[in-house]
Amino acid sequence: MCVSVYVLCVCLCVFLHCVCVCVCVCVSVCVCVCVCVCVCVFRHLLELLRRTAVHGESNSVLIVGPRGSGKTMLLGCVLRELMSLKEAQKNVLLVELNGLLQTDDKIALKEITRQLHLENVVGDKVFGSFAENLAFLLEALKKGDKSSSRPVLFVLDEFDLFAHHKNQTLLYNLLDVSQSAQTPVAVLGLTCRLDVLELLEKRVKSRFSHRQIHLFSSLSFAQYLDVVRAQLSLPPDFPDPKFSDEWNHSVTKLCEDKTVEEILRRNFNGSKDFRSLHSLLFLAVSRVSVSHSTLREADLIEAWRLISVDSKANVLHGLSILELCLIIAMKHLNDTYDGEPFNFQMVHNEFKKFIQRKSHSIHKFEKPVVMKAFEHLLQLELVRPVDSGVCKVQREYQLMRLMLEHGQVMEALQKYPQCPTDVKQWALSAFG
Amino acid sequence: MSRYITRLRMRRTYKWNGRPVGEDRKLKRQYYESMSISVEGKTEDATVSLGQYILIEGDDDDNPFVAQLLKLYTDDSGKKKTAVLQWFVRMCEVPQNKRKLLGRDPHPQEIFFYQDRSCDNEVDGETILGAVQVGITAPATPRTPRHATPSIPSRTAPARKPGNVLEEARARLHVSSVPESLPCREQEFQDIYNFVESKVIDGTGGCMYISGVPGTGKTATVHEVIRSLQQSAEQDEIPHFRFIEINGMKMTDPHQAYVQILQKLTDQKATPDHAAALLEKRFSAPAPKKETVVLLVDELDLLWTRKQNVMYNLFDWPTRRNARLVVLTIANTMDLPERIMINRVASRLGLTRMSFQPYTFKQLQQIITSRLNRVKAFEEDALQLVSRKVAALSGDARRCLDICRRATEICEHSGSQKNSSGLVGMSHVMEALDEMFSSSYISAIRCASVQEQLFLRAVIAEFRRLGLEEATFQQVFVQHQALCRVEGLQPANVSEGLTVCQRLGSCRLLLLEGSRLDLFLRIRLNVSQDDVLYALKAD
């Protein structure tokens, strides 16, 4: 998104202010999260890695925290700080692996060998079979020793995925090196699963040092509001100080507004992590333009509406009247039969009852047409068969379930453009 | 009509610069240091001297040869000028089959040092065209993978030594600093020692099975046995023997065991089948002067295959008369032979078994004390607490050492604040135990957002209503909306509810089915209901 913003900047310099604002808000993201993570956690991790880099002491640690709580960011900050130390700068080798990219120990091993530039790598190609690569790496690590080899930091993102590899070979070997008198290594795992230790095999678990760093967000709502204010404000080194003052002033006023506070509270109640906050704020800030160059509550309201919309609502708005009627018929069946699965025949009967008794505006559709509408609903996965296997039963008699909740259907009806009144009334009536 | 490009041949005149610097009476030569070349039509003269890189007329006007000038001389008459050169070749002049040796793509203007006796390195001085600039790149000797040696680069500055008492204690408590002799394993050491010594002295073979939970010192004890046997062998008290070690987890496939054993025995590389055949031959063939081979097989259970032929061979070879192979196997479960081995394999393994028991708290205390030796870093009570706690749980020495290390770190950190004696005390140890033994579910629930906590409550409410331990998302959602109304919050819609549910599922506070099932995905709790209620009650 930042790239497209820059393109705009080139076109018209009038846009400069607004564009800069967007970019600055994005940039300030990185700074703020570091502040919110507890300082002692940062110190603990930095100290651990410093000892590996400087004293050659092997360690292993797991950083555990829900998604968006700042694990990768914390690690990035710590590594940057570590590399700024003179003693560590030239000495430390870094290997970064990700469980989603290296789905297999074979691939992971090739990646480690490539990143360490071991001698069986020529250019970018790693020579040798899986067994040879493993033997080569283990031999290389075994030959080193605490005082004279460069320490290696292994960062394993999505650590829990590595535990699903066959025999957990890679994990066993890395942790074994960290507990032997070989090349000093530090194994850093990042994961969001709280039960990650239960995934490890007993031998691997025994070799792991059981150090865990938990990143749980214990922010209160007041602190959250402060973070929002800080993130939306422009930094002091913004080129246009007058605009920057105006902007910051408007942001402060905005944060005191009741509606805005309500929206932020609802977002905070949903989840405390910063990723969802940034999606909300970004949508709001994207609405800033030349004509209105400050952030207004309408922007936030619109942004919240976009974020919190039900995912099936738009699908329902795009349905034809016939399809909508079928959905209402299914809703009635659910109410009558207490959520039991139904088949097309039952839905059709319900629909016919409505046509005969109540409807004046809906055309009397033939059965094949109704069937086609039903199949469209199946394609959209608003209706799904109960058993997804191959069924010997005729299509009309296959049991199905409606994947919509009562509330979703009613809400869709309210907002459906030009919905006939008798359809609405049918939906609202209790007896079908 | 083809275009014909003609080039004017420039006439060149060669003249010596300065006086001759040397003379060879026998060969009747006079050596010079430099020569100047004047080209017709050009005002300046080009000078070439010894040591410079020069261009020599080649077959092709566009690609002259490059060489380094080593000597210049003339004969008696002064008419014939000769230059002695060191030739360089371009990549195009290198034969095709040798080009791959470079291992990388050459620069288009790269030249290479040519050392071949077939080429004459004395040429007519009048073929010299002029000087040329040659840049020398660092001779990167690209190693082909076949000759690659495994190594990690070395540090620029040596690692720092421990500074204060706590750092020293930490260094000693690291799991990798295994002491010379393991405390509390004297009996086991003796048994294994006797077994291996007797086999080595008799020149027979045998198998031993060692079992024990992780962290009880099995591999360390065997290494200690081998070390002391090797010392005895050096003092000629017992015959010499060879020690080989393989580890089931460090192999990608059980059949690689053959490859590794063969490589460590004879430095040969072979495929698994070939290696098996070679080893079979080696262990069956009589050879009176053969040394006993002591083979340690760690993590034996990973060598299991369906036909169990790897394990069969490993236990069968020692039974051959001329094999002189002693196999020591290590695994975690005491009844491994009975459980996974077929009869003939288990019987060849034999009944020489040894079981390492988990450490008791006294033993753990002794281990730590002996590791620390004279370094006084821990208070007595602190040590006891750690030992008791770990012994009660697993009896794993690694766990114990790691907790003590963490305690020293905490002590060092709080050292600036506390006025204590600088020893690691109860409070530090308790903090370390808390950290390393804790289950973080309670804190995770406490730090969850409002909707997430409500969702957990809704899950429990639905479980109570159904009397089951499982519910669908739709049922839980209904409860969730009711709870929202009770709390005075705006009820979430289905998408928001699903997001909350998925977040709880990704941390594994809840166990969920695939999200394709939408409203009908089933939810189970990964934490006990009491823990959830306790966590939610505290605020």
CSV table of C-alpha atoms in Angstrom, one decimal, chain B residues 192-509:
chain,number,residue,atom,x,y,z
B,192,ILE,CA,29.8,-51.1,32.0
B,193,TYR,CA,33.6,-50.9,32.4
B,194,ASN,CA,33.8,-54.5,33.5
B,195,PHE,CA,31.7,-55.6,30.6
B,196,VAL,CA,33.7,-53.8,27.9
B,197,GLU,CA,37.0,-54.5,29.5
B,198,SER,CA,36.4,-58.2,29.7
B,199,LYS,CA,35.3,-58.3,26.0
B,200,VAL,CA,38.3,-56.3,24.9
B,201,ILE,CA,40.8,-58.4,26.8
B,202,ASP,CA,39.2,-61.7,25.7
B,203,GLY,CA,39.0,-60.5,22.1
B,204,THR,CA,35.3,-61.6,21.9
B,205,GLY,CA,32.2,-59.7,21.0
B,206,GLY,CA,29.0,-58.9,22.8
B,207,CYS,CA,25.9,-56.7,23.1
B,208,MET,CA,24.7,-54.6,25.9
B,209,TYR,CA,21.4,-52.7,26.2
B,210,ILE,CA,21.3,-49.5,28.4
B,211,SER,CA,18.0,-47.9,29.1
B,212,GLY,CA,16.8,-44.9,31.1
B,213,VAL,CA,14.7,-41.8,30.8
B,214,PRO,CA,16.3,-38.7,29.2
B,215,GLY,CA,18.8,-36.8,31.3
B,216,THR,CA,20.0,-39.7,33.5
B,217,GLY,CA,23.6,-39.7,32.3
B,218,LYS,CA,23.7,-42.8,30.0
B,219,THR,CA,25.7,-41.4,27.1
B,220,ALA,CA,27.9,-39.5,29.5
B,221,THR,CA,28.7,-42.6,31.5
B,222,VAL,CA,29.5,-44.7,28.4
B,223,HIS,CA,31.9,-41.9,27.2
B,224,GLU,CA,33.5,-41.9,30.6
B,225,VAL,CA,34.0,-45.7,30.4
B,226,ILE,CA,35.5,-45.4,27.0
B,227,ARG,CA,37.8,-42.6,28.0
B,228,SER,CA,39.3,-44.6,30.9
B,229,LEU,CA,39.6,-47.7,28.8
B,230,GLN,CA,41.5,-45.7,26.2
B,231,GLN,CA,43.8,-44.4,28.9
B,232,SER,CA,44.4,-48.0,30.0
B,233,ALA,CA,45.1,-49.0,26.5
B,234,GLU,CA,47.6,-46.3,26.1
B,235,GLN,CA,49.4,-47.6,29.1
B,236,ASP,CA,49.3,-51.0,27.5
B,237,GLU,CA,47.3,-52.5,30.3
B,238,ILE,CA,44.7,-53.8,27.9
B,239,PRO,CA,44.8,-54.3,24.1
B,240,HIS,CA,44.1,-51.4,21.9
B,241,PHE,CA,40.6,-51.0,20.5
B,242,ARG,CA,38.6,-48.7,18.3
B,243,PHE,CA,35.6,-46.7,19.4
B,244,ILE,CA,32.8,-45.7,17.0
B,245,GLU,CA,29.7,-43.8,17.8
B,246,ILE,CA,26.4,-43.5,15.9
B,247,ASN,CA,23.2,-41.9,16.8
B,248,GLY,CA,19.8,-42.9,15.5
B,249,MET,CA,18.5,-39.3,15.6
B,250,LYS,CA,21.4,-37.9,13.7
B,251,MET,CA,20.6,-40.1,10.7
B,252,THR,CA,18.0,-39.5,8.1
B,253,ASP,CA,17.3,-43.1,7.5
B,254,PRO,CA,18.0,-46.3,9.5
B,255,HIS,CA,20.0,-47.7,6.6
B,256,GLN,CA,22.4,-44.8,6.9
B,257,ALA,CA,23.8,-46.6,9.9
B,258,TYR,CA,25.8,-48.9,7.7
B,259,VAL,CA,27.2,-45.9,5.7
B,260,GLN,CA,28.2,-44.2,8.9
B,261,ILE,CA,29.8,-47.2,10.5
B,262,LEU,CA,31.8,-48.0,7.4
B,263,GLN,CA,32.9,-44.4,7.0
B,264,LYS,CA,34.1,-44.2,10.6
B,265,LEU,CA,35.8,-47.6,10.4
B,266,THR,CA,37.5,-47.4,7.0
B,267,ASP,CA,36.9,-43.9,5.7
B,268,GLN,CA,35.2,-45.3,2.7
B,269,LYS,CA,32.0,-43.8,1.2
B,270,ALA,CA,29.4,-46.2,-0.1
B,271,THR,CA,25.7,-46.7,-0.6
B,272,PRO,CA,23.8,-48.3,2.2
B,273,ASP,CA,23.6,-51.7,0.5
B,274,HIS,CA,27.2,-51.8,-0.5
B,275,ALA,CA,28.2,-50.6,3.0
B,276,ALA,CA,26.2,-53.4,4.6
B,277,ALA,CA,27.9,-56.0,2.3
B,278,LEU,CA,31.3,-54.6,3.1
B,279,LEU,CA,30.7,-54.7,6.8
B,280,GLU,CA,29.3,-58.2,6.6
B,281,LYS,CA,32.5,-59.3,4.9
B,282,ARG,CA,34.7,-57.5,7.4
B,283,PHE,CA,33.0,-59.0,10.4
B,284,SER,CA,32.8,-62.5,9.0
B,285,ALA,CA,36.3,-62.8,7.7
B,286,PRO,CA,39.0,-64.0,10.1
B,287,ALA,CA,41.8,-61.6,10.8
B,288,PRO,CA,43.9,-62.5,13.7
B,289,LYS,CA,45.4,-59.1,14.3
B,290,LYS,CA,42.2,-57.2,14.2
B,291,GLU,CA,41.5,-54.7,16.9
B,292,THR,CA,38.3,-54.9,18.9
B,293,VAL,CA,35.7,-52.4,17.8
B,294,VAL,CA,33.5,-50.9,20.4
B,295,LEU,CA,30.3,-49.5,18.8
B,296,LEU,CA,28.0,-47.2,20.7
B,297,VAL,CA,24.5,-46.9,19.2
B,298,ASP,CA,22.5,-44.0,20.7
B,299,GLU,CA,18.7,-43.7,20.3
B,300,LEU,CA,18.4,-47.3,19.2
B,301,ASP,CA,14.6,-47.2,18.7
B,302,LEU,CA,15.1,-45.0,15.6
B,303,LEU,CA,16.9,-47.8,13.9
B,304,TRP,CA,13.7,-49.8,13.7
B,305,THR,CA,12.6,-50.8,10.3
B,306,ARG,CA,9.7,-53.1,9.4
B,307,LYS,CA,11.9,-56.1,8.7
B,308,GLN,CA,14.3,-55.0,11.5
B,309,ASN,CA,17.3,-56.0,9.5
B,310,VAL,CA,19.5,-53.1,10.6
B,311,MET,CA,19.0,-54.0,14.2
B,312,TYR,CA,19.4,-57.7,13.4
B,313,ASN,CA,22.7,-57.1,11.7
B,314,LEU,CA,24.0,-54.9,14.5
B,315,PHE,CA,23.3,-57.6,17.1
B,316,ASP,CA,24.2,-60.5,14.8
B,317,TRP,CA,27.7,-59.4,13.9
B,318,PRO,CA,29.1,-59.5,17.5
B,319,THR,CA,28.1,-63.2,17.6
B,320,ARG,CA,30.4,-64.1,14.8
B,321,ARG,CA,33.6,-65.7,15.9
B,322,ASN,CA,36.0,-63.4,14.2
B,323,ALA,CA,34.0,-60.2,14.5
B,324,ARG,CA,35.5,-58.8,17.8
B,325,LEU,CA,32.6,-56.3,17.9
B,326,VAL,CA,31.2,-55.0,21.1
B,327,VAL,CA,27.9,-53.1,20.7
B,328,LEU,CA,26.5,-50.8,23.4
B,329,THR,CA,23.0,-49.6,22.7
B,330,ILE,CA,21.1,-46.9,24.5
B,331,ALA,CA,17.4,-46.2,24.4
B,332,ASN,CA,14.8,-44.7,26.7
B,333,THR,CA,12.4,-47.6,27.4
B,334,MET,CA,13.3,-50.5,29.6
B,335,ASP,CA,11.2,-53.0,27.6
B,336,LEU,CA,12.1,-51.9,24.1
B,337,PRO,CA,13.4,-55.3,23.1
B,338,GLU,CA,10.2,-57.0,24.1
B,339,ARG,CA,8.0,-54.4,22.6
B,340,ILE,CA,9.4,-53.7,19.2
B,341,MET,CA,11.9,-56.4,18.4
B,342,ILE,CA,11.0,-59.7,16.9
B,343,ASN,CA,12.3,-62.7,18.7
B,344,ARG,CA,15.4,-63.5,16.8
B,345,VAL,CA,16.6,-59.9,17.1
B,346,ALA,CA,15.8,-59.7,20.8
B,347,SER,CA,17.6,-62.9,21.5
B,348,ARG,CA,20.7,-61.7,19.8
B,349,LEU,CA,20.6,-58.5,21.9
B,350,GLY,CA,20.9,-60.8,24.8
B,351,LEU,CA,20.2,-60.3,28.5
B,352,THR,CA,23.0,-57.9,29.4
B,353,ARG,CA,20.9,-55.0,30.3
B,354,MET,CA,21.3,-52.0,32.5
B,355,SER,CA,18.8,-49.6,33.6
B,356,PHE,CA,19.6,-46.0,34.7
B,357,GLN,CA,17.1,-44.8,37.3
B,358,PRO,CA,16.1,-41.2,37.4
B,359,TYR,CA,18.1,-39.2,39.9
B,360,THR,CA,16.8,-38.8,43.4
B,361,PHE,CA,17.0,-35.4,45.1
B,362,LYS,CA,20.1,-36.2,47.0
B,363,GLN,CA,21.9,-37.3,43.9
B,364,LEU,CA,20.9,-34.1,42.1
B,365,GLN,CA,22.2,-32.0,45.0
B,366,GLN,CA,25.4,-33.9,44.8
B,367,ILE,CA,25.7,-33.4,41.1
B,368,ILE,CA,25.3,-29.7,41.4
B,369,THR,CA,27.7,-29.4,44.4
B,370,SER,CA,30.4,-31.4,42.6
B,371,ARG,CA,30.0,-29.3,39.5
B,372,LEU,CA,30.4,-26.1,41.4
B,373,ASN,CA,33.3,-27.6,43.2
B,374,ARG,CA,34.7,-24.8,45.4
B,375,VAL,CA,32.8,-22.0,43.8
B,376,LYS,CA,30.4,-20.8,46.5
B,377,ALA,CA,27.4,-19.4,44.7
B,378,PHE,CA,24.3,-21.1,46.1
B,379,GLU,CA,22.7,-21.1,49.5
B,380,GLU,CA,22.1,-24.6,50.9
B,381,ASP,CA,18.3,-24.3,51.0
B,382,ALA,CA,18.1,-23.0,47.5
B,383,LEU,CA,19.9,-26.1,46.2
B,384,GLN,CA,17.7,-28.4,48.2
B,385,LEU,CA,14.6,-26.8,46.9
B,386,VAL,CA,15.7,-27.1,43.2
B,387,SER,CA,16.8,-30.7,43.7
B,388,ARG,CA,13.6,-31.8,45.4
B,389,LYS,CA,11.4,-30.1,42.9
B,390,VAL,CA,13.1,-31.6,39.9
B,391,ALA,CA,13.4,-35.0,41.4
B,392,ALA,CA,9.7,-35.0,42.2
B,393,LEU,CA,8.9,-34.3,38.6
B,394,SER,CA,11.3,-36.1,36.3
B,395,GLY,CA,14.7,-36.7,37.9
B,396,ASP,CA,16.3,-35.1,34.8
B,397,ALA,CA,19.7,-33.7,35.5
B,398,ARG,CA,19.5,-31.3,32.5
B,399,ARG,CA,16.4,-29.7,33.9
B,400,CYS,CA,18.1,-29.2,37.3
B,401,LEU,CA,21.2,-27.6,35.8
B,402,ASP,CA,19.2,-25.3,33.6
B,403,ILE,CA,17.1,-24.1,36.5
B,404,CYS,CA,20.1,-23.4,38.5
B,405,ARG,CA,21.6,-21.4,35.7
B,406,ARG,CA,18.5,-19.4,35.3
B,407,ALA,CA,18.6,-18.7,39.0
B,408,THR,CA,22.1,-17.4,38.8
B,409,GLU,CA,21.0,-15.1,36.0
B,410,ILE,CA,18.1,-13.8,38.1
B,411,CYS,CA,20.4,-13.3,41.0
B,412,GLU,CA,22.9,-11.4,38.9
B,413,HIS,CA,20.2,-9.2,37.6
B,414,SER,CA,18.7,-8.3,40.9
B,415,GLY,CA,22.1,-8.1,42.4
B,416,SER,CA,22.2,-4.4,41.9
B,417,GLN,CA,19.0,-3.9,43.8
B,418,LYS,CA,19.2,-6.4,46.7
B,419,ASN,CA,21.5,-6.1,49.6
B,420,SER,CA,21.9,-9.9,49.9
B,421,SER,CA,25.2,-11.7,50.1
B,422,GLY,CA,25.4,-12.2,46.4
B,423,LEU,CA,24.6,-15.8,46.7
B,424,VAL,CA,21.7,-17.3,44.9
B,425,GLY,CA,18.9,-17.5,47.4
B,426,MET,CA,15.5,-19.0,47.8
B,427,SER,CA,13.7,-16.1,46.2
B,428,HIS,CA,15.8,-16.4,43.0
B,429,VAL,CA,15.4,-20.1,42.8
B,430,MET,CA,11.6,-19.8,43.3
B,431,GLU,CA,11.4,-17.3,40.6
B,432,ALA,CA,13.3,-19.5,38.2
B,433,LEU,CA,11.2,-22.5,39.1
B,434,ASP,CA,8.1,-20.4,38.5
B,435,GLU,CA,9.2,-19.4,35.1
B,436,MET,CA,10.3,-22.8,34.0
B,437,PHE,CA,7.6,-24.9,35.4
B,438,SER,CA,4.7,-22.7,34.9
B,439,SER,CA,1.9,-23.3,32.5
B,440,SER,CA,0.9,-20.1,30.9
B,441,TYR,CA,-2.7,-20.7,30.2
B,442,ILE,CA,-3.9,-18.8,33.2
B,443,SER,CA,-2.0,-15.7,32.3
B,444,ALA,CA,-3.0,-16.0,28.7
B,445,ILE,CA,-6.7,-16.0,29.7
B,446,ARG,CA,-6.2,-13.1,32.1
B,447,CYS,CA,-4.6,-11.0,29.3
B,448,ALA,CA,-7.2,-11.9,26.7
B,449,SER,CA,-9.6,-9.3,25.4
B,450,VAL,CA,-13.1,-8.9,26.7
B,451,GLN,CA,-14.8,-10.7,23.9
B,452,GLU,CA,-12.4,-13.6,24.2
B,453,GLN,CA,-13.0,-14.0,27.8
B,454,LEU,CA,-16.8,-13.8,27.2
B,455,PHE,CA,-16.4,-16.5,24.6
B,456,LEU,CA,-14.7,-18.8,27.0
B,457,ARG,CA,-17.5,-18.2,29.5
B,458,ALA,CA,-20.0,-19.0,26.7
B,459,VAL,CA,-18.2,-22.2,26.0
B,460,ILE,CA,-18.3,-23.3,29.6
B,461,ALA,CA,-22.0,-22.3,29.8
B,462,GLU,CA,-22.8,-24.3,26.7
B,463,PHE,CA,-20.9,-27.4,28.0
B,464,ARG,CA,-22.9,-27.2,31.2
B,465,ARG,CA,-26.1,-26.9,29.4
B,466,LEU,CA,-25.4,-29.9,27.1
B,467,GLY,CA,-23.6,-31.9,29.7
B,468,LEU,CA,-20.9,-32.7,27.1
B,469,GLU,CA,-17.3,-31.6,26.6
B,470,GLU,CA,-18.0,-30.5,23.0
B,471,ALA,CA,-20.2,-28.0,21.3
B,472,THR,CA,-20.7,-26.4,17.9
B,473,PHE,CA,-19.8,-22.8,17.2
B,474,GLN,CA,-23.5,-22.0,16.6
B,475,GLN,CA,-24.5,-23.1,20.0
B,476,VAL,CA,-21.7,-21.3,21.7
B,477,PHE,CA,-22.4,-18.2,19.7
B,478,VAL,CA,-26.0,-18.1,20.9
B,479,GLN,CA,-24.7,-18.2,24.5
B,480,HIS,CA,-22.0,-15.6,23.6
B,481,GLN,CA,-24.7,-13.1,22.4
B,482,ALA,CA,-26.7,-13.7,25.5
B,483,LEU,CA,-23.7,-13.0,27.7
B,484,CYS,CA,-22.9,-9.8,25.7
B,485,ARG,CA,-26.4,-8.5,26.4
B,486,VAL,CA,-26.0,-9.4,30.1
B,487,GLU,CA,-22.7,-7.5,30.3
B,488,GLY,CA,-24.2,-4.5,28.4
B,489,LEU,CA,-21.9,-4.9,25.4
B,490,GLN,CA,-23.1,-4.7,21.9
B,491,PRO,CA,-23.4,-8.3,20.6
B,492,ALA,CA,-20.9,-9.3,18.0
B,493,ASN,CA,-21.9,-10.5,14.6
B,494,VAL,CA,-21.0,-14.0,13.3
B,495,SER,CA,-17.8,-12.9,11.6
B,496,GLU,CA,-16.5,-11.2,14.7
B,497,GLY,CA,-17.5,-14.2,16.7
B,498,LEU,CA,-15.6,-16.5,14.4
B,499,THR,CA,-12.5,-14.2,14.6
B,500,VAL,CA,-12.5,-14.4,18.3
B,501,CYS,CA,-13.0,-18.1,18.2
B,502,GLN,CA,-10.1,-18.5,15.7
B,503,ARG,CA,-7.8,-16.4,17.8
B,504,LEU,CA,-8.4,-18.6,20.8
B,505,GLY,CA,-7.9,-21.6,18.7
B,506,SER,CA,-4.6,-20.5,17.3
B,507,CYS,CA,-3.2,-20.1,20.9
B,508,ARG,CA,-4.7,-23.6,21.6
B,509,LEU,CA,-6.8,-22.4,24.5
